[in-house]
Coordinates of C-alpha atoms in Angstrom, one line a residue:
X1 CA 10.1 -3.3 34.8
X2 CA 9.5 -6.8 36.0
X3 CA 6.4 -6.1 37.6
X4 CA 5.0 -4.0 34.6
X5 CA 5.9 -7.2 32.0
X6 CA 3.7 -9.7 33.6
X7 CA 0.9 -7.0 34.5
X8 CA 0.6 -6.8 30.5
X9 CA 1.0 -10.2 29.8
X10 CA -1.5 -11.4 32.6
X11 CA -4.0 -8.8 30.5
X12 CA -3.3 -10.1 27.2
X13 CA -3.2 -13.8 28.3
X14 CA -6.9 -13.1 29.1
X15 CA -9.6 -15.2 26.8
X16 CA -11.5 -12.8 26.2
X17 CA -8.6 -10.9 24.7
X18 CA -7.2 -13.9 22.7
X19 CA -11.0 -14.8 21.4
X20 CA -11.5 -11.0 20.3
X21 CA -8.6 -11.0 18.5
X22 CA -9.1 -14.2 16.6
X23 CA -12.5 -13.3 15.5
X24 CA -11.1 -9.8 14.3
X25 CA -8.5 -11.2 12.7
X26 CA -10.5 -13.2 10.9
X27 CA -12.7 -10.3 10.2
X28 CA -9.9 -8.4 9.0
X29 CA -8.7 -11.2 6.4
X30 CA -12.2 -11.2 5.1
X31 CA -12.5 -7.3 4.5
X32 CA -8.9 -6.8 3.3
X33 CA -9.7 -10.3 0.5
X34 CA -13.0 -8.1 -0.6
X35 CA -11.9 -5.6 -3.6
X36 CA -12.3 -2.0 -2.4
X37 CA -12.7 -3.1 1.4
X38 CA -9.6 -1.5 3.2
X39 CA -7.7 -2.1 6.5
X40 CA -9.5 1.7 7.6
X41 CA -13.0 0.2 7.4
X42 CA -12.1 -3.3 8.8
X43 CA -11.1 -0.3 11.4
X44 CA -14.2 1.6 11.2
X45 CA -16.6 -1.7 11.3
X46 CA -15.1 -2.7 14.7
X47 CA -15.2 0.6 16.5
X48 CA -18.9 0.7 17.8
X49 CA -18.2 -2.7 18.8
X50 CA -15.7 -1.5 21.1
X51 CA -17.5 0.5 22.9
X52 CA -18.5 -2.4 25.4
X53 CA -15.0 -3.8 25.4
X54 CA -12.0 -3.3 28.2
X55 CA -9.3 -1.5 26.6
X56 CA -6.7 -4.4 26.2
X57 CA -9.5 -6.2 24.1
X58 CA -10.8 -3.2 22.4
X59 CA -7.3 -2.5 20.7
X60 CA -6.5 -6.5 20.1
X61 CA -9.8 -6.1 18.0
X62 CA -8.6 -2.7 16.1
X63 CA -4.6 -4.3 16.0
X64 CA -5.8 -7.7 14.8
X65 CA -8.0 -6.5 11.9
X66 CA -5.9 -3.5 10.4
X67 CA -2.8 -6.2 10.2
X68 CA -4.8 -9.0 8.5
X69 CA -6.3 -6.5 6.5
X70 CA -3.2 -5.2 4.8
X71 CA -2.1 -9.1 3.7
X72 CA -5.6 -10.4 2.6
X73 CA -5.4 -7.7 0.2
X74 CA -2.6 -9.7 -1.4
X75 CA -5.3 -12.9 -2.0
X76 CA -7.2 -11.4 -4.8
X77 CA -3.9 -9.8 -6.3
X78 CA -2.4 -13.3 -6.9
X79 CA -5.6 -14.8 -8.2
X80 CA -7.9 -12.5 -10.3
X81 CA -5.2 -9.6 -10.5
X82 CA -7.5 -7.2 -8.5
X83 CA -5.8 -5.6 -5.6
X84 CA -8.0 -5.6 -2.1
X85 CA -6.3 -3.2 -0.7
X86 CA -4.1 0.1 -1.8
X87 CA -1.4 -1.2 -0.4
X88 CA -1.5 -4.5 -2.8
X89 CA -1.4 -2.9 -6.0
X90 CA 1.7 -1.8 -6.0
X91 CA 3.0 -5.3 -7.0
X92 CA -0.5 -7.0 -8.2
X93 CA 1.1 -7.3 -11.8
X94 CA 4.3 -9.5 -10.4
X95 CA 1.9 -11.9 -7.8
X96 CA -0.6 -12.5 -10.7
X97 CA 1.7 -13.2 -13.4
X98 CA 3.5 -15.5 -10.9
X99 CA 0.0 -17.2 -10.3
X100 CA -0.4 -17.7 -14.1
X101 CA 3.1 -19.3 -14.7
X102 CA 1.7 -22.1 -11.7
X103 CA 3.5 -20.1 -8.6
X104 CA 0.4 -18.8 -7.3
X105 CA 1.8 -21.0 -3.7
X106 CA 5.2 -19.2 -4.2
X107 CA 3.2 -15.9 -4.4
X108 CA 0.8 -16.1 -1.7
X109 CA 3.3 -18.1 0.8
X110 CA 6.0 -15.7 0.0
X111 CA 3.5 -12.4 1.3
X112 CA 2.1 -14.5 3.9
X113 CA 5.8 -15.2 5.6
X114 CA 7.6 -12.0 4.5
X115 CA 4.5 -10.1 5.8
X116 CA 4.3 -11.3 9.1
X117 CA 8.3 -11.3 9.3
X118 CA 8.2 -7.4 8.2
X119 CA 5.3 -6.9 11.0
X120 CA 7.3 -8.1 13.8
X121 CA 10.4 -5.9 12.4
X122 CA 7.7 -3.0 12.6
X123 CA 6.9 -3.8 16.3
X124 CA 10.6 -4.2 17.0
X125 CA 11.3 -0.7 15.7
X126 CA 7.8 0.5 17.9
X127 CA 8.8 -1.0 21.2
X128 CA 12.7 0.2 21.0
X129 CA 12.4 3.1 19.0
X130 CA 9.1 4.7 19.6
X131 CA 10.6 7.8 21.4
X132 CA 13.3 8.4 18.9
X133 CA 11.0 7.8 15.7
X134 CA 9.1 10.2 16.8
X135 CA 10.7 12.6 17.6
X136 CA 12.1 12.6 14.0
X137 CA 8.8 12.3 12.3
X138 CA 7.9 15.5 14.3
X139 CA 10.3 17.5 12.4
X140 CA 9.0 17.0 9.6
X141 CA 7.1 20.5 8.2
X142 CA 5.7 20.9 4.9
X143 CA 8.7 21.5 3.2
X144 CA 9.9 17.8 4.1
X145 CA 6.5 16.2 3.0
X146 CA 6.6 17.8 -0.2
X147 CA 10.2 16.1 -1.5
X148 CA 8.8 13.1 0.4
X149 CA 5.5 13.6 -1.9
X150 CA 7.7 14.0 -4.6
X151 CA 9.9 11.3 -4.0
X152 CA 6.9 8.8 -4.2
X153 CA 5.4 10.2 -7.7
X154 CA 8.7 9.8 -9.1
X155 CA 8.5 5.8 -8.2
X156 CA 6.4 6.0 -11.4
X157 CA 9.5 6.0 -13.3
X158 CA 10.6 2.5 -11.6
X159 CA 7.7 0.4 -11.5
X160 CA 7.0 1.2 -15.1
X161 CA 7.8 -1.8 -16.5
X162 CA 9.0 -0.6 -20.6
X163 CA 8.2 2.3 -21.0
X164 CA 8.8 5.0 -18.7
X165 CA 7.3 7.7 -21.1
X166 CA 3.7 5.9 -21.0
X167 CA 4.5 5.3 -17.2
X168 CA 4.3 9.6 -17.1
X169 CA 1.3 10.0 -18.8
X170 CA 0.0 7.7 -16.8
X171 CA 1.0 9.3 -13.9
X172 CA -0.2 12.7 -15.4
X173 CA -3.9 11.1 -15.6
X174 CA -3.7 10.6 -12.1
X175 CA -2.3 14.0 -11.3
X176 CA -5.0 15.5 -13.1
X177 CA -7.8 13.8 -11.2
X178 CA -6.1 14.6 -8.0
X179 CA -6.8 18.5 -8.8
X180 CA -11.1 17.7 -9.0
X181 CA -12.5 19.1 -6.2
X182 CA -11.8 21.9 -3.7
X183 CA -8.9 24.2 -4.3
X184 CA -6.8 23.3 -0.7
X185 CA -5.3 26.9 -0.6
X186 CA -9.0 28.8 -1.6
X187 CA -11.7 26.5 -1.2
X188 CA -11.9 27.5 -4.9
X189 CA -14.3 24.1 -6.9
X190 CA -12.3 23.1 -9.3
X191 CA -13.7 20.6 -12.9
X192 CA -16.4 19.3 -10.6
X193 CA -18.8 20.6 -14.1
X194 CA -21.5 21.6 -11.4
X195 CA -21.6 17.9 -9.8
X196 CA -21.8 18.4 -5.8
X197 CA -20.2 15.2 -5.8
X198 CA -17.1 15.8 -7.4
X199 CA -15.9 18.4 -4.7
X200 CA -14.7 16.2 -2.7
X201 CA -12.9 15.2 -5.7
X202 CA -12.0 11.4 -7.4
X203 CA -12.1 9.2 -4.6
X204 CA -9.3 6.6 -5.1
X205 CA -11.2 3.7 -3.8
X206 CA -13.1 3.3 -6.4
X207 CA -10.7 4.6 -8.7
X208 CA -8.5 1.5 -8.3
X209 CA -11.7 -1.0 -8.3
X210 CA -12.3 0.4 -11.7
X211 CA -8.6 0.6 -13.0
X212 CA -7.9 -3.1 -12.2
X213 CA -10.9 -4.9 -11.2
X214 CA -13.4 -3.7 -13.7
X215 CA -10.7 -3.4 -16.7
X216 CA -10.0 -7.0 -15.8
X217 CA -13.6 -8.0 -15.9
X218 CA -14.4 -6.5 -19.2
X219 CA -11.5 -8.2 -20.8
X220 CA -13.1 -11.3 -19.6
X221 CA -16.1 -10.6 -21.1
X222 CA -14.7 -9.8 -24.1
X223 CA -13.1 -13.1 -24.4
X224 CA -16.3 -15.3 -23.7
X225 CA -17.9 -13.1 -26.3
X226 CA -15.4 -13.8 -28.5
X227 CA -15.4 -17.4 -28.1
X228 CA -11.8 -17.3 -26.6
X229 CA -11.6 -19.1 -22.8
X230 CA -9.5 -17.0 -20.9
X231 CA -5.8 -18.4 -19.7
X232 CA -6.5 -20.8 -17.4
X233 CA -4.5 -20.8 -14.3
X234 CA -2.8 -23.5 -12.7
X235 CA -4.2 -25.0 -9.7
X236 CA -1.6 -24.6 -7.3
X237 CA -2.2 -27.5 -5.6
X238 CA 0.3 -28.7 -2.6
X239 CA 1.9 -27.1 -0.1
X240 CA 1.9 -23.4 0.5
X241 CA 5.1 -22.4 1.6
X242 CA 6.8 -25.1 -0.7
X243 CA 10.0 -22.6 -1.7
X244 CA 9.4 -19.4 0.6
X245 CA 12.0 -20.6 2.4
X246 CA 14.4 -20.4 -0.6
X247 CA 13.3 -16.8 -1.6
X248 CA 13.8 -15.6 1.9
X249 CA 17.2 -17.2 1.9
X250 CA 18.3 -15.4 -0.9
X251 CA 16.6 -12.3 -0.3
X252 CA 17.6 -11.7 3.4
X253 CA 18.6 -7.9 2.4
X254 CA 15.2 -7.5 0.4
X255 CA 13.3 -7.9 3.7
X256 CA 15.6 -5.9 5.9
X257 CA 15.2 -3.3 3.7
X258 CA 11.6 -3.2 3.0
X259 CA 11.0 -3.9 6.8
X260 CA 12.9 -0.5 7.4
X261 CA 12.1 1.4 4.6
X262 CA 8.1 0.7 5.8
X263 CA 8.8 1.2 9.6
X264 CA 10.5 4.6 8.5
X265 CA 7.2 6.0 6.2
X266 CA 4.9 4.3 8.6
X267 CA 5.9 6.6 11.4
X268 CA 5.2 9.9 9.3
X269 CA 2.2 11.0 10.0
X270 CA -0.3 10.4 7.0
X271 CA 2.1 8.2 5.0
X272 CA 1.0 4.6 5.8
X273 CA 1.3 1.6 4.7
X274 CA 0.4 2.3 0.7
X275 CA 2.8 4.5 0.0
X276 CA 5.5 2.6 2.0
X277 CA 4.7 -0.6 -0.5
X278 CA 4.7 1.9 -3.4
X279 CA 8.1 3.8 -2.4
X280 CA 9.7 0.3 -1.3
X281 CA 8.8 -1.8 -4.5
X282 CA 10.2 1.1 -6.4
X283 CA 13.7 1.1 -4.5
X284 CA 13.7 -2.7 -5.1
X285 CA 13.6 -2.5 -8.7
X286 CA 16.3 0.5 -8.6
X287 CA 18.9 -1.5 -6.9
X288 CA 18.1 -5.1 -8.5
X289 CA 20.4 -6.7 -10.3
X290 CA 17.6 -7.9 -12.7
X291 CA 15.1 -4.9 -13.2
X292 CA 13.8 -5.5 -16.1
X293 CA 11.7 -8.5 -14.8
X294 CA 9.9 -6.2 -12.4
X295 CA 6.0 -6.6 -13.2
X296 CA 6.8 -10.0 -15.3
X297 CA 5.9 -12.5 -12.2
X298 CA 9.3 -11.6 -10.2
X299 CA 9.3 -12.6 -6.6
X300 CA 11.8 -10.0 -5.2
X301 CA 9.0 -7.0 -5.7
X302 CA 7.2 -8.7 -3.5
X303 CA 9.4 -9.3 -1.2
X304 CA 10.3 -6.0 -0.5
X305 CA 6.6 -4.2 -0.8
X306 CA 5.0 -7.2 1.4
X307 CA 7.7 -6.5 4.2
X308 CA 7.3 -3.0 3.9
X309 CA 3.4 -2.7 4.0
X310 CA 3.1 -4.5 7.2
X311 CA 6.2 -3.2 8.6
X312 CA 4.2 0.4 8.4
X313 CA 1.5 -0.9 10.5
X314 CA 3.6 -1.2 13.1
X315 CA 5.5 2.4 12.9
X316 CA 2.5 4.1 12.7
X317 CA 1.5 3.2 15.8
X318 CA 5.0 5.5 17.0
X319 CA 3.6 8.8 15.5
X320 CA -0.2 7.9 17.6
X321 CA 0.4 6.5 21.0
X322 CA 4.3 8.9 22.1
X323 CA 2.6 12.2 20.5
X324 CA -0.8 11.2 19.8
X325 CA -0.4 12.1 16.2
X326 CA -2.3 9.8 13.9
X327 CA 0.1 7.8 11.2
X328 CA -2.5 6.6 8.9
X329 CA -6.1 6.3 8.9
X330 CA -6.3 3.5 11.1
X331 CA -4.5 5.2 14.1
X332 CA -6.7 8.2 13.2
X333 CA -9.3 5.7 14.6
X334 CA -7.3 4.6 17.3
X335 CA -6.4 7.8 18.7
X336 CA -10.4 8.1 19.3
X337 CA -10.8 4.8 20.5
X338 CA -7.8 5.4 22.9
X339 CA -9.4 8.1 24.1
X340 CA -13.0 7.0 24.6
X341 CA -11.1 4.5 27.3
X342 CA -9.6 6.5 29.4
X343 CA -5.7 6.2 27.8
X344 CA -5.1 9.5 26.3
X345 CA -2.1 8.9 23.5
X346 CA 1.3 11.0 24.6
X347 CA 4.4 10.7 26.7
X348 CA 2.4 10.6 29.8
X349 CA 0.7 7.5 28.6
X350 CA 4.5 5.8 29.2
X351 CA 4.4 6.6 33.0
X352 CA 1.0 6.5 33.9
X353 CA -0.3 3.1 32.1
X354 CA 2.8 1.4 31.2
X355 CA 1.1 -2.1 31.6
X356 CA -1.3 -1.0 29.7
X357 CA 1.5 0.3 26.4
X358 CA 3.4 -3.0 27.0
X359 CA 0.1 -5.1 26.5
X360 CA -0.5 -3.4 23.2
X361 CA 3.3 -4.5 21.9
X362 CA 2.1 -8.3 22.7
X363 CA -0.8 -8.0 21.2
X364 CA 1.1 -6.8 18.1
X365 CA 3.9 -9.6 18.9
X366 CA 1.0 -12.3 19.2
X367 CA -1.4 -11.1 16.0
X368 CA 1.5 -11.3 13.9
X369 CA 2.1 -14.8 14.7
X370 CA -1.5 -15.2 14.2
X371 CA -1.6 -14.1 10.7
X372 CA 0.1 -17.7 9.2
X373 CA -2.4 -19.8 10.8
X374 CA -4.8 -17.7 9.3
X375 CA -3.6 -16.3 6.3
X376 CA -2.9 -20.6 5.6
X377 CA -6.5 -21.1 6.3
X378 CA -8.1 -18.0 4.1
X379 CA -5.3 -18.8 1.1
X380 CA -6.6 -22.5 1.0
X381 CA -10.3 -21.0 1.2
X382 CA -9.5 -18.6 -1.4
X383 CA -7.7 -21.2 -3.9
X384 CA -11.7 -22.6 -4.4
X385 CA -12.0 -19.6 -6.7
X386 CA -10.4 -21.2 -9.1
X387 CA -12.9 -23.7 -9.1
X388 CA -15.6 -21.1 -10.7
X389 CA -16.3 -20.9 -14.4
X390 CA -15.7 -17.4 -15.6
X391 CA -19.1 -17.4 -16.9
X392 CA -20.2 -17.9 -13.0
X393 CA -17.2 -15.7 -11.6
X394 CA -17.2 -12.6 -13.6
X395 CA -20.6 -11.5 -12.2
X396 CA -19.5 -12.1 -8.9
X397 CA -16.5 -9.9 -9.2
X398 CA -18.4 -7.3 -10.9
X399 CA -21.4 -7.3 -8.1
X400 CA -18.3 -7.3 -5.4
X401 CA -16.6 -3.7 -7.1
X402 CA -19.9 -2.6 -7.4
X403 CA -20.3 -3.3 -3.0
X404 CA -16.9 -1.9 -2.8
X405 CA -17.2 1.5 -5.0
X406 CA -20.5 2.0 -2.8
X407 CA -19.5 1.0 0.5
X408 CA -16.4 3.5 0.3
X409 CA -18.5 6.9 -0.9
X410 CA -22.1 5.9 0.3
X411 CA -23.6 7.0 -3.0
X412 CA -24.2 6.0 -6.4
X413 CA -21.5 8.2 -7.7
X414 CA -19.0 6.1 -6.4
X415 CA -20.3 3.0 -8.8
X416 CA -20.4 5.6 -11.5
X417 CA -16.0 6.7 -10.8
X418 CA -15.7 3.1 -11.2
X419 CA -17.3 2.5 -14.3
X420 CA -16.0 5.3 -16.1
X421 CA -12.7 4.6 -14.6
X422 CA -12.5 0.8 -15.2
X423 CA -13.2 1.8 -19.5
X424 CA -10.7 4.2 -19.7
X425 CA -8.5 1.6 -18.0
X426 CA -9.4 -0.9 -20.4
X427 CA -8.5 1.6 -23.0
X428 CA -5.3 2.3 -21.4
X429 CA -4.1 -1.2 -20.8
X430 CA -4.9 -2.3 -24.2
X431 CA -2.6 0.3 -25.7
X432 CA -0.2 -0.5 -23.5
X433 CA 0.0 1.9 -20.7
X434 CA 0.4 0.9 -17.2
X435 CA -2.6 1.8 -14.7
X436 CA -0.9 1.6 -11.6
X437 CA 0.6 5.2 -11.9
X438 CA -2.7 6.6 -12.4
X439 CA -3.5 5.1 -8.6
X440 CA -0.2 6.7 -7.4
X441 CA -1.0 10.0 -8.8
X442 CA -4.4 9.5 -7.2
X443 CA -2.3 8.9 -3.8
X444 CA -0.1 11.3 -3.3
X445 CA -1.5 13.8 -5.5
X446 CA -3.7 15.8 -3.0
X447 CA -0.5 15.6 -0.3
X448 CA 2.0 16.7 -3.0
X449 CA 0.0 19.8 -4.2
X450 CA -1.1 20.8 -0.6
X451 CA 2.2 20.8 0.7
X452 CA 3.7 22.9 -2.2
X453 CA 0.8 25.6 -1.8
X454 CA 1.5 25.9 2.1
X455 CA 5.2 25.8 1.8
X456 CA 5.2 28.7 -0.6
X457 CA 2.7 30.8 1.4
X458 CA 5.4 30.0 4.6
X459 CA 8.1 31.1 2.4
X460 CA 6.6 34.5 0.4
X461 CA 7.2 32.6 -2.9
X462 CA 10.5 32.0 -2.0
X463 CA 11.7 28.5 -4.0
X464 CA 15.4 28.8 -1.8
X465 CA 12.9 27.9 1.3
X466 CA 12.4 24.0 -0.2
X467 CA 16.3 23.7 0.8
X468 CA 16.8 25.5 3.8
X469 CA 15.8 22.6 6.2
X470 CA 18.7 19.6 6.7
X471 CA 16.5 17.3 6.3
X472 CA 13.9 18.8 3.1
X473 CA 17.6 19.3 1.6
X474 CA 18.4 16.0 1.5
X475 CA 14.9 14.5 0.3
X476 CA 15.3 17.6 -2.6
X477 CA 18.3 16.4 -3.8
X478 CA 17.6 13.1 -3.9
X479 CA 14.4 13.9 -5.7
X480 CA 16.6 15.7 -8.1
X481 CA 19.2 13.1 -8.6
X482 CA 16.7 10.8 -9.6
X483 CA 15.0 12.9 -12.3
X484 CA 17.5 14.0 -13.7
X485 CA 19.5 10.4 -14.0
X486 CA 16.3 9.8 -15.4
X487 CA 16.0 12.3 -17.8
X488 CA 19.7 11.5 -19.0
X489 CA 18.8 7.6 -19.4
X490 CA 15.3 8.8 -21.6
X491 CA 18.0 10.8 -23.9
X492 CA 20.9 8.0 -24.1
X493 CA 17.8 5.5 -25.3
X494 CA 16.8 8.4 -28.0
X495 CA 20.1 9.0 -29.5
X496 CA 21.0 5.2 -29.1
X497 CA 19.4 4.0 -32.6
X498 CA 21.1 6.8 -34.5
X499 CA 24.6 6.0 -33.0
X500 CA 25.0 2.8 -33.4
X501 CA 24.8 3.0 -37.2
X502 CA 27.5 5.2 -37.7
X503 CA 29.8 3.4 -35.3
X504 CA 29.3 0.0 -37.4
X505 CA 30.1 2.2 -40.6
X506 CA 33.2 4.0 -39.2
X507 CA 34.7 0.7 -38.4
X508 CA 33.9 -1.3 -42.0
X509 CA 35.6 2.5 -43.1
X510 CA 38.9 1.3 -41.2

């Protein structure tokens, strides 16, 4: 074992690896800070790159980017309230509101730190629990997916902030758009209204540029039409992880738990890091002692989602290199990459090119260190935005969505999603229902309805089936539990006004 340790750290202590991977990371920050520009095509961009690379620097390039990726998303977030990545706008309402009220250092430091400490958790759980996770995630069938589908829709309920009831329709919106496109079961077209486009139905991508980035620019807009300057953020001036040490102090369990929670998800194939953020900033608000400042500029959200999000970079890496199952998108692209160099992903991969799997776990170990230096270096870049009259900004925002909504479906129609998108989010927001559901509907929508229609042509139509499995029992009854505590809390808030009126008068009666 010995032997096979300093093999792999003679082969990552290589220049040529520790240069590639400081370029990609820095490639990665920039992509993930771009709104629309995901961790999968920081991915993507890299992988023809590769093809003249070693292996050991070919993955430090793909490892480097994807983890970068997922925090630099968090940059935008805190400063214009436009998410870079899915996996940021989970908690994009608490890290901007926290910028506004002069924490943007607090907000930024605390993702930056918690972030890299959730990644090395991730590759803790990857090097001693590969195997094992595996395994696990392998037993997962439809039936388990579904409740794990369903568990992550009803997060709705949490992160909505007032009003769970406007929280639902949102929700439903996003539901509803998941269902344009082909029928998964028939290959049935379904409210595309004759556009070839729409069969591959609402790509989210653009979706979520238009739900926050646009809605946010139009309200700009509105303001300087209006004569109104927009609230001016603080500065932020100073030093960046000025209090991150406090937060972490008192929020040890937050981390752990996030850290976990994502490491779990991460290692399911197709979950990811988005709706590991999602599912963990959801817990956190369940279990907080103070829930009701969730989305108001409260740091423990982000605590939780931050560690979770990069935590599931880590486990899904378990799913791709022991069974050569992809766990997001991003080892989707590994897998291929794996291949094309001659280290086919599976348990053989652990006895024949050991060196070769142990170099990968330093790279993670050593990128993750590498994303304070750099996220320090692209915060304080980023910080110059402030800088910008809106007059000068807005534009620039706008012509980066309208890159992003492009880049992601290579047509106009993506630009068009976004436009139509980011009014009825303007709509929305101004009436006072929360757009973040409609993303999560948008997310899990297409998983949730294609695991019910398989699981009920496994099963004949039999319902019993959803609860036959140990674990799809579980996940259904915790699925249960949860609507139908929240059900009883919607009813104890309705019949709450009429109660109270009749207690006061019984007791001036006595």
């Amino acid at each position: 074992m010995t032997d096979i340790l300093l093999q792999a750290l003679m082969l990552v202590a290589d220049p040529r690896v520790l240069i590639t991977a400081l370029l990609a990371g820095t490639f990665g920050m920039f992509v993930g800070a771009m709104p629309g520009l995901t961790a999968t095509m920081a991915t993507a961009l890299l992988v023809p790159m590769t093809f003249f690379m070693d292996p050991i620097p070919a993955l430090a390039a793909i490892v480097s980017a994807s983890g970068m990726a997922i925090f630099a998303g968090d940059i935008p977030g805190a400063l214009l309230r436009i998410p870079g990545t899915p996996a940021s706008a989970a908690y994009v309402e608490d890290s901007h509101r926290l910028a506004m009220k002069g924490k943007l250092n607090l907000a930024l430091g605390t993702n930056l730190l918690v972030s890299c400490i959730g990644g090395l958790f991730g590759v803790a759980v990857l090097i001693a629990a590969a195997p094992m996770l595996a395994e696990f995630a392998l037993r997962f069938t439809s039936y388990e997916y579904f409740w794990l589908a369903a568990l992550g829709l009803s997060c709705a309920i949490f992160i909505a902030s007032a009003d769970p009831l406007k929280a639902g329709v949102a929700l439903l919106i996003g539901l509803a758009m998941a269902t344009v496109g082909l029928d998964p079961t028939t290959g049935v077209p379904r409210f595309t209204m004759g556009q070839v486009d729409l069969m591959a139905g609402v790509e989210f991508i653009p979706a979520m540029i238009g739900l926050f980035a646009l809605a946010e620019v139009m309200r700009g807009v509105i303001r300087l039409n209006h004569g109104s300057r927009p609230p001016a953020m603080p500065r932020g001036d100073g030093a960046l992880f000025k209090g991150v040490g406090g937060v972490i102090r008192r929020h040890p369990g937050n981390i752990a738990r996030g850290s976990l929670l994502g490491a779990l998800i991460g290692a399911l194939p197709g979950a990811g890091a988005d709706i590991a953020a999602w599912m963990s900033y959801a817990v956190s608000k369940r279990f907080s002692k103070t829930p009701e400042a969730y989305g108001t500029g409260h740091v423990e959200g982000l605590v939780d989602a931050s560690a979770a999000n990069n935590s599931a970079v880590g486990g899904a890496w378990i799913p791709a290199l022991v069974f050569g199952i992809p766990g997001d998108s991003v080892t989707a692209i590994v897998i291929g990459v794996l291949y094309m160099k001659g280290m086919n992903p599976g348990p053989t991969v652990f006895i024949q090119n050991p060196q070769l799997i142990y170099a990968v776990f330093m790279i993670f170990i050593l990128t993750t260190l590498m994303m304070v230096p750099l996220g320090w270096v692209a915060v304080k870049a980023a910080r110059q935005v402030l800088r910008v009259p809106p007059r000068v900004l807005l534009p620039v925002v706008l012509s980066f969505c309208i890159v992003g909504a492009f880049a992601m479906t290579n047509s106009v129609f993506g630009i068009v999603v976004m436009l139509a998108l980011g009014v009825l989010g303007w709509l929305l927001e101004e009436n006072g229902f929360p757009v973040a559901p409609i993303i999560l509907g948008l997310v899990l929508g297409g998983m949730f309805e294609r695991m019910f229609m398989t699981s009920m042509i496994k099963s004949g139509g039999d319902l019993g089936a959803f609860f036959d499995r140990p674990i799809a029992a579980t996940l259904g009854v915790a699925v249960l539990l949860i609507w139908g505590l929240a059900i009883l809390g919607a009813v104890r808030r309705m019949l709450a006004p009429a109660g109270r009126p009749l207690q006061k008068a019984g007791h001036s009666k006595n």
